[in-house]
Tab-separated table of C-alpha atoms and ligand atoms in Angstrom:
chain	number	residue	atom	x	y	z
A	1	UNK	CA	127.863	32.413	93.751
A	2	UNK	CA	126.797	28.841	94.537
A	3	UNK	CA	123.558	28.743	96.546
A	4	UNK	CA	123.315	25.644	98.765
A	5	UNK	CA	119.530	25.540	98.768
A	6	UNK	CA	116.633	26.779	96.618
A	7	UNK	CA	112.930	26.124	96.407
A	8	UNK	CA	113.033	25.028	92.757
A	9	UNK	CA	116.213	23.686	91.144
A	10	UNK	CA	115.896	23.901	87.350
A	11	UNK	CA	118.175	21.662	85.268
A	12	UNK	CA	118.655	23.160	81.810
A	13	UNK	CA	118.648	26.713	80.479
A	14	UNK	CA	116.809	26.218	77.198
A	15	UNK	CA	113.347	27.667	76.555
A	16	UNK	CA	111.689	25.433	79.180
A	17	UNK	CA	114.098	26.201	81.998
A	18	UNK	CA	114.410	29.887	81.214
A	19	UNK	CA	110.672	30.499	80.922
A	20	UNK	CA	109.929	28.477	84.061
A	21	UNK	CA	112.498	30.537	85.952
A	22	UNK	CA	110.940	33.765	84.677
A	23	UNK	CA	107.421	32.711	85.662
A	24	UNK	CA	108.535	31.513	89.125
A	25	UNK	CA	110.537	34.692	89.702
A	26	UNK	CA	107.430	36.756	88.974
A	27	UNK	CA	105.495	34.612	91.460
A	28	UNK	CA	108.118	35.174	94.136
A	29	UNK	CA	109.268	31.567	94.086
A	30	UNK	CA	113.023	31.204	94.628
A	31	UNK	CA	114.738	29.161	91.883
A	32	UNK	CA	118.151	28.471	90.340
A	33	UNK	CA	118.833	27.542	86.689
A	34	UNK	CA	121.825	25.271	85.964
A	35	UNK	CA	122.838	25.219	82.280
A	36	UNK	CA	125.839	23.164	81.169
A	37	UNK	CA	126.622	25.072	77.948
A	38	UNK	CA	127.762	28.681	77.708
A	39	UNK	CA	125.475	31.580	76.881
A	40	UNK	CA	126.700	32.013	73.310
A	41	UNK	CA	126.052	28.336	72.507
A	42	UNK	CA	122.548	28.344	73.940
A	43	UNK	CA	121.637	31.580	72.150
A	44	UNK	CA	122.776	30.470	68.701
A	45	UNK	CA	121.362	26.907	68.753
A	46	UNK	CA	119.148	26.729	65.650
A	47	UNK	CA	115.659	25.362	66.337
A	48	UNK	CA	112.166	26.059	65.049
A	49	UNK	CA	110.402	29.391	64.929
A	50	UNK	CA	106.611	29.147	65.016
A	51	UNK	CA	104.854	30.503	68.121
A	52	UNK	CA	101.231	29.619	68.833
A	53	UNK	CA	99.013	32.453	70.062
A	54	UNK	CA	99.128	30.955	73.556
A	55	UNK	CA	102.915	31.027	73.536
A	56	UNK	CA	102.937	34.649	72.379
A	57	UNK	CA	100.523	35.539	75.196
A	58	UNK	CA	102.652	33.845	77.892
A	59	UNK	CA	105.860	35.482	76.678
A	60	UNK	CA	104.190	38.885	76.502
A	61	UNK	CA	102.618	38.547	79.983
A	62	UNK	CA	105.952	37.653	81.596
A	63	UNK	CA	107.719	40.654	80.066
A	64	UNK	CA	109.445	38.866	77.173
A	65	UNK	CA	107.228	40.271	74.445
A	66	UNK	CA	108.779	43.621	73.452
A	67	UNK	CA	111.238	42.531	70.724
A	68	UNK	CA	108.933	39.693	69.668
A	69	UNK	CA	106.226	42.316	69.105
A	70	UNK	CA	108.590	44.422	66.991
A	71	UNK	CA	110.380	41.691	65.045
A	72	UNK	CA	107.977	38.737	65.059
A	73	UNK	CA	106.106	38.105	61.810
A	74	UNK	CA	102.387	37.475	62.362
A	75	UNK	CA	101.082	34.919	59.871
A	76	UNK	CA	97.436	34.269	59.027
A	77	UNK	CA	98.001	30.979	57.259
A	78	UNK	CA	100.181	28.413	55.563
A	79	UNK	CA	100.219	26.925	52.072
A	80	UNK	CA	100.085	23.219	51.303
A	81	UNK	CA	101.597	22.166	47.977
A	82	UNK	CA	100.974	18.765	46.443
A	83	UNK	CA	100.438	17.252	43.002
A	84	UNK	CA	101.722	20.585	41.486
A	85	UNK	CA	98.833	22.450	43.138
A	86	UNK	CA	98.747	24.974	46.004
A	87	UNK	CA	96.129	25.391	48.721
A	88	UNK	CA	96.197	28.095	51.386
A	89	UNK	CA	94.710	27.589	54.851
A	90	UNK	CA	93.218	30.791	56.277
A	91	UNK	CA	93.813	30.400	60.016
A	92	UNK	CA	91.596	33.217	61.391
A	93	UNK	CA	88.685	32.119	59.184
A	94	UNK	CA	89.106	28.463	60.186
A	95	UNK	CA	89.744	28.990	63.925
A	96	UNK	CA	87.707	32.055	64.846
A	97	UNK	CA	90.658	34.455	64.772
A	98	UNK	CA	93.784	32.529	65.781
A	99	UNK	CA	97.095	33.051	63.961
A	100	UNK	CA	100.775	32.255	64.572
A	101	UNK	CA	103.936	34.335	64.940
A	102	UNK	CA	107.235	33.556	63.218
A	103	UNK	CA	109.958	34.373	65.790
A	104	UNK	CA	112.988	32.101	66.096
A	105	UNK	CA	113.577	30.078	69.263
A	106	UNK	CA	117.062	31.576	69.393
A	107	UNK	CA	115.448	34.993	69.847
A	108	UNK	CA	113.062	33.737	72.550
A	109	UNK	CA	116.064	32.311	74.415
A	110	UNK	CA	118.034	35.569	74.087
A	111	UNK	CA	115.084	37.579	75.427
A	112	UNK	CA	114.568	35.232	78.391
A	113	UNK	CA	118.274	35.143	79.298
A	114	UNK	CA	118.419	38.938	79.262
A	115	UNK	CA	115.381	39.133	81.564
A	116	UNK	CA	116.826	36.509	83.918
A	117	UNK	CA	120.176	38.282	84.206
A	118	UNK	CA	118.557	41.717	84.555
A	119	UNK	CA	116.373	40.390	87.387
A	120	UNK	CA	119.463	38.965	89.055
A	121	UNK	CA	117.808	35.562	89.393
A	122	UNK	CA	120.478	32.820	89.592
A	123	UNK	CA	121.332	31.434	86.134
A	124	UNK	CA	124.608	29.530	86.027
A	125	UNK	CA	126.168	28.758	82.644
A	126	UNK	CA	128.845	26.065	82.461
A	127	UNK	CA	127.092	24.169	85.261
A	128	UNK	CA	126.927	20.506	84.306
A	129	UNK	CA	124.425	18.561	86.382
A	130	UNK	CA	125.810	15.104	87.176
A	131	UNK	CA	122.725	13.624	88.813
A	132	UNK	CA	119.542	14.317	90.732
A	133	UNK	CA	118.853	12.156	93.804
A	134	UNK	CA	116.219	11.992	96.510
A	135	UNK	CA	113.209	12.411	94.222
A	136	UNK	CA	111.110	10.499	96.740
A	137	UNK	CA	112.270	12.650	99.683
A	138	UNK	CA	111.391	16.205	100.767
A	139	UNK	CA	114.887	17.399	99.828
A	140	UNK	CA	115.926	16.253	96.356
A	141	UNK	CA	119.582	17.069	95.655
A	142	UNK	CA	121.241	18.243	92.446
A	143	UNK	CA	124.933	17.397	92.106
A	144	UNK	CA	126.780	19.476	89.527
A	145	UNK	CA	130.172	20.775	88.518
A	146	UNK	CA	130.867	24.462	87.919
A	147	UNK	CA	134.215	26.166	87.327
A	148	UNK	CA	135.986	22.858	87.902
A	149	UNK	CA	134.434	22.216	91.307
A	150	UNK	CA	131.688	19.814	92.340
A	151	UNK	CA	128.713	21.462	94.042
A	152	UNK	CA	125.412	20.301	95.516
A	153	UNK	CA	122.110	22.157	95.586
A	154	UNK	CA	119.318	20.945	97.869
A	155	UNK	CA	115.837	21.827	96.626
A	156	UNK	CA	112.188	21.673	97.584
A	157	UNK	CA	111.516	20.600	94.003
A	158	UNK	CA	113.677	19.786	90.981
A	159	UNK	CA	112.448	20.368	87.439
A	160	UNK	CA	114.195	18.607	84.577
A	161	UNK	CA	114.265	21.017	81.646
A	162	UNK	CA	117.393	19.325	80.291
A	163	UNK	CA	116.087	18.004	76.990
A	164	UNK	CA	115.642	14.472	75.769
A	165	UNK	CA	119.240	13.503	76.488
A	166	UNK	CA	119.289	15.086	79.914
A	167	UNK	CA	120.020	13.431	83.265
A	168	UNK	CA	116.987	14.399	85.327
A	169	UNK	CA	114.788	11.681	83.823
A	170	UNK	CA	117.083	9.143	85.466
A	171	UNK	CA	116.045	10.430	88.902
A	172	UNK	CA	112.809	8.546	88.221
A	173	UNK	CA	113.348	4.794	88.814
A	174	UNK	CA	113.047	2.835	85.558
A	175	UNK	CA	110.273	0.800	87.173
A	176	UNK	CA	108.305	4.022	87.686
A	177	UNK	CA	108.533	5.465	84.178
A	178	UNK	CA	107.727	4.392	80.629
A	179	UNK	CA	108.872	5.929	77.346
A	180	UNK	CA	106.826	5.603	74.142
A	181	UNK	CA	108.872	6.170	70.989
A	182	UNK	CA	108.693	6.274	67.205
A	183	UNK	CA	111.599	6.882	64.812
A	184	UNK	CA	110.881	8.103	61.259
A	185	UNK	CA	112.649	6.685	58.169
A	186	UNK	CA	113.925	10.089	57.074
A	187	UNK	CA	115.544	13.271	58.406
A	188	UNK	CA	115.532	16.968	57.541
A	189	UNK	CA	118.384	18.880	55.946
A	190	UNK	CA	117.869	22.387	57.357
A	191	UNK	CA	119.541	25.499	55.940
A	192	UNK	CA	119.591	29.226	56.635
A	193	UNK	CA	119.923	31.491	53.581
A	194	UNK	CA	120.724	35.174	53.318
A	195	UNK	CA	117.917	35.825	50.854
A	196	UNK	CA	114.386	37.190	51.323
A	197	UNK	CA	111.783	34.416	51.487
A	198	UNK	CA	110.077	33.680	48.146
A	199	UNK	CA	106.753	33.368	49.949
A	200	UNK	CA	104.803	35.514	52.394
A	201	UNK	CA	103.768	32.516	54.497
A	202	UNK	CA	105.208	29.040	55.082
A	203	UNK	CA	104.900	26.465	52.319
A	204	UNK	CA	104.693	22.753	53.218
A	205	UNK	CA	105.354	20.796	50.003
A	206	UNK	CA	104.558	17.119	49.414
A	207	UNK	CA	106.236	15.734	46.279
A	208	UNK	CA	107.301	12.352	44.859
A	209	UNK	CA	110.889	13.556	45.392
A	210	UNK	CA	110.240	14.101	49.098
A	211	UNK	CA	109.049	16.815	51.474
A	212	UNK	CA	110.244	20.446	51.454
A	213	UNK	CA	109.437	23.304	53.849
A	214	UNK	CA	109.859	26.977	52.999
A	215	UNK	CA	110.018	28.999	56.191
A	216	UNK	CA	111.738	32.198	57.262
A	217	UNK	CA	113.449	34.022	60.112
A	218	UNK	CA	113.196	37.673	59.054
A	219	UNK	CA	112.167	39.558	55.871
A	220	UNK	CA	115.738	38.998	54.627
A	221	UNK	CA	116.583	35.513	55.963
A	222	UNK	CA	114.998	32.277	54.723
A	223	UNK	CA	114.829	29.005	56.684
A	224	UNK	CA	114.434	25.986	54.403
A	225	UNK	CA	114.244	22.233	54.899
A	226	UNK	CA	114.482	19.158	52.653
A	227	UNK	CA	113.542	15.603	53.565
A	228	UNK	CA	116.696	13.484	53.238
A	229	UNK	CA	117.564	9.865	54.117
A	230	UNK	CA	118.661	9.178	57.697
A	231	UNK	CA	122.427	9.432	58.029
A	232	UNK	CA	122.731	12.049	55.246
A	233	UNK	CA	126.032	13.980	55.338
A	234	UNK	CA	125.386	17.725	54.769
A	235	UNK	CA	128.691	17.816	52.841
A	236	UNK	CA	126.977	15.743	50.119
A	237	UNK	CA	124.579	18.661	49.540
A	238	UNK	CA	126.351	21.628	47.934
A	239	UNK	CA	124.319	24.822	47.782
A	240	UNK	CA	123.224	24.468	44.138
A	241	UNK	CA	121.954	20.943	44.732
A	242	UNK	CA	119.858	22.199	47.657
A	243	UNK	CA	118.371	25.070	45.680
A	244	UNK	CA	117.647	22.822	42.681
A	245	UNK	CA	115.904	20.253	44.889
A	246	UNK	CA	113.862	22.848	46.747
A	247	UNK	CA	112.683	24.285	43.430
A	248	UNK	CA	111.819	20.839	42.068
A	249	UNK	CA	109.811	19.795	45.129
A	250	UNK	CA	107.727	22.966	45.119
A	251	UNK	CA	106.938	22.849	41.399
A	252	UNK	CA	103.501	24.065	40.334
A	253	UNK	CA	101.651	23.998	37.023
A	254	UNK	CA	101.927	27.795	37.188
A	255	UNK	CA	105.453	29.339	37.226
A	256	UNK	CA	106.929	29.903	40.692
A	257	UNK	CA	110.481	31.223	41.171
A	258	UNK	CA	112.505	30.455	44.265
A	259	UNK	CA	114.998	33.261	44.970
A	260	UNK	CA	118.469	31.911	45.746
A	261	UNK	CA	121.250	33.238	47.969
A	262	UNK	CA	124.235	32.219	50.115
A	263	UNK	CA	123.562	29.476	52.654
A	264	UNK	CA	124.857	30.392	56.116
A	265	UNK	CA	123.988	27.214	58.052
A	266	UNK	CA	123.455	23.591	57.043
A	267	UNK	CA	122.571	20.683	59.366
A	268	UNK	CA	120.783	17.324	59.288
A	269	UNK	CA	118.063	16.817	61.928
A	270	UNK	CA	116.658	13.358	62.780
A	271	UNK	CA	112.905	12.924	63.123
A	272	UNK	CA	111.650	11.259	66.311
A	273	UNK	CA	108.561	11.126	68.535
A	274	UNK	CA	108.880	10.183	72.190
A	275	UNK	CA	106.965	10.666	75.429
A	276	UNK	CA	108.085	9.734	78.953
A	277	UNK	CA	105.301	9.116	81.447
A	278	UNK	CA	104.643	10.246	84.083
A	279	UNK	CA	106.082	13.782	84.020
A	280	UNK	CA	106.422	13.750	87.809
A	281	UNK	CA	107.919	11.439	90.420
A	282	UNK	CA	107.801	12.692	93.974
A	283	UNK	CA	109.498	16.076	94.029
A	284	UNK	CA	111.089	15.746	90.597
A	285	UNK	CA	109.177	16.993	87.563
A	286	UNK	CA	109.958	16.891	83.837
A	287	UNK	CA	109.064	19.640	81.350
A	288	UNK	CA	109.612	20.293	77.637
A	289	UNK	CA	111.962	18.065	75.668
A	290	UNK	CA	113.018	16.315	78.909
A	291	UNK	CA	109.575	14.702	78.846
A	292	UNK	CA	108.659	14.597	75.162
A	293	UNK	CA	109.958	15.258	71.661
A	294	UNK	CA	108.103	15.644	68.366
A	295	UNK	CA	109.170	15.678	64.706
A	296	UNK	CA	109.377	19.387	63.745
A	297	UNK	CA	106.752	19.146	60.973
A	298	UNK	CA	103.979	20.414	63.226
A	299	UNK	CA	106.127	23.147	64.833
A	300	UNK	CA	105.042	21.933	68.283
A	301	UNK	CA	108.298	21.462	70.252
A	302	UNK	CA	108.705	24.946	71.680
A	303	UNK	CA	104.973	25.471	72.125
A	304	UNK	CA	104.616	22.243	74.122
A	305	UNK	CA	107.530	23.320	76.346
A	306	UNK	CA	105.842	26.668	77.011
A	307	UNK	CA	102.561	24.954	77.870
A	308	UNK	CA	104.270	22.557	80.302
A	309	UNK	CA	106.081	25.248	82.248
A	310	UNK	CA	103.066	27.551	82.302
A	311	UNK	CA	101.036	24.802	83.999
A	312	UNK	CA	103.969	23.902	86.273
A	313	UNK	CA	104.692	27.491	87.329
A	314	UNK	CA	101.049	27.895	88.427
A	315	UNK	CA	101.269	24.633	90.393
A	316	UNK	CA	104.530	25.540	92.154
A	317	UNK	CA	103.204	29.003	92.939
A	318	UNK	CA	100.130	27.405	94.525
A	319	UNK	CA	102.391	25.255	96.742
A	320	UNK	CA	104.406	28.365	97.646
A	321	UNK	CA	101.355	30.525	98.395
A	322	UNK	CA	98.950	28.060	100.033
A	323	UNK	CA	100.794	24.794	100.670
A	324	UNK	CA	98.230	23.041	98.457
A	325	UNK	CA	99.592	20.499	95.968
A	326	UNK	CA	96.287	20.185	94.079
A	327	UNK	CA	97.631	21.626	90.804
A	328	UNK	CA	100.977	19.904	91.211
A	329	UNK	CA	99.278	16.537	91.693
A	330	UNK	CA	97.430	17.123	88.399
A	331	UNK	CA	100.486	18.434	86.501
A	332	UNK	CA	101.449	15.265	84.655
A	333	UNK	CA	97.934	14.313	83.538
A	334	UNK	CA	97.118	17.911	82.584
A	335	UNK	CA	100.208	18.203	80.369
A	336	UNK	CA	100.079	14.713	78.885
A	337	UNK	CA	96.635	15.300	77.392
A	338	UNK	CA	98.093	18.209	75.362
A	339	UNK	CA	101.351	16.369	74.700
A	340	UNK	CA	99.630	13.379	73.105
A	341	UNK	CA	97.402	15.647	71.000
A	342	UNK	CA	100.538	17.406	69.717
A	343	UNK	CA	102.287	14.056	69.201
A	344	UNK	CA	99.424	12.890	67.020
A	345	UNK	CA	99.289	16.155	65.052
A	346	UNK	CA	103.055	16.065	64.471
A	347	UNK	CA	102.813	12.415	63.385
A	348	UNK	CA	99.898	13.282	61.066
A	349	UNK	CA	101.723	16.209	59.421
A	350	UNK	CA	104.906	14.144	59.077
A	351	UNK	CA	103.393	10.992	57.603
A	352	UNK	CA	100.989	12.900	55.315
A	353	UNK	CA	103.643	15.167	53.813
A	354	UNK	CA	106.796	12.995	53.610
A	355	UNK	CA	107.467	10.332	50.972
A	356	UNK	CA	109.276	7.374	52.528
A	357	UNK	CA	111.781	5.550	50.309
A	358	UNK	CA	109.816	2.280	50.534
A	359	UNK	CA	106.421	3.953	50.215
A	360	UNK	CA	103.963	2.150	47.920
A	361	UNK	CA	101.934	3.937	45.212
A	362	UNK	CA	98.897	3.034	47.345
A	363	UNK	CA	100.403	4.972	50.287
A	364	UNK	CA	100.990	7.977	48.040
A	365	UNK	CA	97.397	7.916	46.840
A	366	UNK	CA	96.227	7.912	50.450
A	367	UNK	CA	98.388	10.976	51.172
A	368	UNK	CA	97.065	12.843	48.147
A	369	UNK	CA	93.498	11.956	49.120
A	370	UNK	CA	94.083	13.338	52.632
A	371	UNK	CA	95.618	16.538	51.266
A	372	UNK	CA	92.703	16.905	48.837
A	373	UNK	CA	90.283	16.444	51.749
A	374	UNK	CA	91.961	19.312	53.612
A	375	UNK	CA	91.842	21.499	50.482
A	376	UNK	CA	88.145	20.847	49.860
A	377	UNK	CA	86.593	20.397	53.319
A	378	UNK	CA	86.454	23.342	55.752
A	379	UNK	CA	86.053	20.780	58.555
A	380	UNK	CA	89.267	18.939	57.636
A	381	UNK	CA	91.052	22.253	57.129
A	382	UNK	CA	89.802	23.533	60.492
A	383	UNK	CA	91.124	20.433	62.245
A	384	UNK	CA	94.604	21.153	60.872
A	385	UNK	CA	94.342	24.892	61.558
A	386	UNK	CA	93.177	24.406	65.168
A	387	UNK	CA	96.067	22.073	65.937
A	388	UNK	CA	98.631	24.205	64.128
A	389	UNK	CA	97.635	27.510	65.781
A	390	UNK	CA	97.457	25.796	69.173
A	391	UNK	CA	94.681	24.380	71.317
A	392	UNK	CA	93.676	26.190	74.524
A	393	UNK	CA	96.287	25.815	77.275
A	394	UNK	CA	94.213	23.603	79.569
B	1	APR	N1	123.243	19.814	83.052
B	1	APR	C1	122.892	21.096	82.760
B	1	APR	N2	122.225	21.449	81.622
B	1	APR	C2	121.912	20.453	80.758
B	1	APR	C3	122.239	19.096	81.007
B	1	APR	C4	122.936	18.806	82.210
B	1	APR	N3	123.280	17.549	82.524
B	1	APR	N4	121.773	18.347	79.948
B	1	APR	C5	121.201	19.198	79.089
B	1	APR	N5	121.283	20.463	79.555
B	1	APR	C6	120.787	21.681	78.906
B	1	APR	C7	121.122	21.777	77.418
B	1	APR	O1	122.412	22.345	77.198
B	1	APR	C8	120.020	22.690	76.918
B	1	APR	O2	120.414	24.043	76.939
B	1	APR	O3	119.386	21.650	78.957
B	1	APR	C9	118.865	22.463	77.899
B	1	APR	C10	117.698	21.755	77.241
B	1	APR	O4	117.149	22.648	76.269
B	1	APR	P1	116.301	22.087	75.026
B	1	APR	O5	116.915	20.819	74.549
B	1	APR	O6	116.154	23.224	74.070
B	1	APR	O7	114.871	21.701	75.626
B	1	APR	P2	113.701	22.650	76.141
B	1	APR	O8	114.245	23.779	76.955
B	1	APR	O9	112.699	21.753	76.719
B	1	APR	O10	113.123	23.329	74.806
B	1	APR	C11	112.393	22.586	73.893
B	1	APR	O11	113.993	23.107	72.252
B	1	APR	O12	115.089	21.306	71.328
B	1	APR	C12	114.132	22.246	71.110
B	1	APR	O13	112.591	21.346	69.541
B	1	APR	C13	112.799	21.610	70.903
B	1	APR	O14	111.721	23.628	70.432
B	1	APR	C14	111.887	22.637	71.426
B	1	APR	C15	112.630	23.248	72.574
B	2	PHB	C1	111.139	26.776	61.196
B	2	PHB	O1	110.941	27.934	60.761
B	2	PHB	O2	112.245	26.401	61.650
B	2	PHB	C2	110.001	25.784	61.133
B	2	PHB	C3	108.731	26.238	60.807
B	2	PHB	C4	107.665	25.330	60.755
B	2	PHB	C5	107.896	23.995	61.027
B	2	PHB	C6	109.176	23.543	61.377
B	2	PHB	C7	110.236	24.443	61.430
B	2	PHB	O3	106.856	23.109	60.962
């Protein structure tokens, strides 16, 4: 099945592309998703797992909320650890009732793929998009290979949901786009462990040895991260070394035991911020990681992708229903306001909680002062809680 034309050609079958397809399908807008990897790869790709309330609402409204409602873990707060002390942020108290849900991106992707296939909406795996041309025409064209043959798909609109290393961005002439970037001088070593989490909520730990994050996937699976130097080889981190370092970085003046267990996944993740502006050129639009990436400290990546495609689906439905491009014309500016807020929050969480190798004692004192401000001022704590639980969609 290789359609020759569709209203919306979606490049990429990650969370952005899959959710956009689901929202468009429910609005009666014809679309095709082209994903270059196979289903198993896309469903097992380890990413973050914190859903803002707005993300939960969108997933539930589009029919992807059943398993999330059963298996997602609703959290009312997080704990900050620093200087051997612990401080809990009470999200509902600080934000007027907002909370977050712990539900892995892999599970969101599985739920959306199942919906897409059940609905019979075109989702091609193993379809590698080679290029997107004609962005400044009324018929942009996607050229792709599938099952060893080259195909073309003409579209009314093309949406690049193909991540930060995708091809769709290149449909926008270099003279018409600008990318703002920041690389961080450290990475994360992320592990999955078959052991119940040693905490009820996430712990973000600042320590002179470096940052550590204690998260979870289910009541029996922990998700844990350690700040490591860029270029770290996971093979240099045997299990015991990881557990010892996690324990050391979360040390308190009061005893706290970290339960250990077998590690089932181990990978090093670089930390980068980047934004490509604008998120639209003619009839080609960018959404999710194709337009912006954030360091994972603020847990914003998936939530930003959901916000982009929610705004975009409304805009494309308006074009479909009325012919008006009012919302579409505002898409890029609407999304970029939220993107830059999330970029700043992710930068703030990253630079406040990580200890860079060349960091001065002065820098460390500034970090501890900021953390103390959050622990002692409801205003400072509310600013973090509002950003973490997610600002209103638009
Ligand atoms: N042709 C077809 N598919 C492609 C191509 C291509 N040329 N290039 C990339 N893709 C696919 C990738 O295989 C991937 O499945 O596009 C998809 C992009 O998915 P993501 O990178 O997950 O980006 P997005 O859907 O925007 O989701 C953002 O994912 O990376 C995390 O932290 C990020 O949580 C955030 C979320
Ligand atoms: C995760 O569970 O993978 C996770 C949680 C919170 C973050 C980053 C990652 O800030």
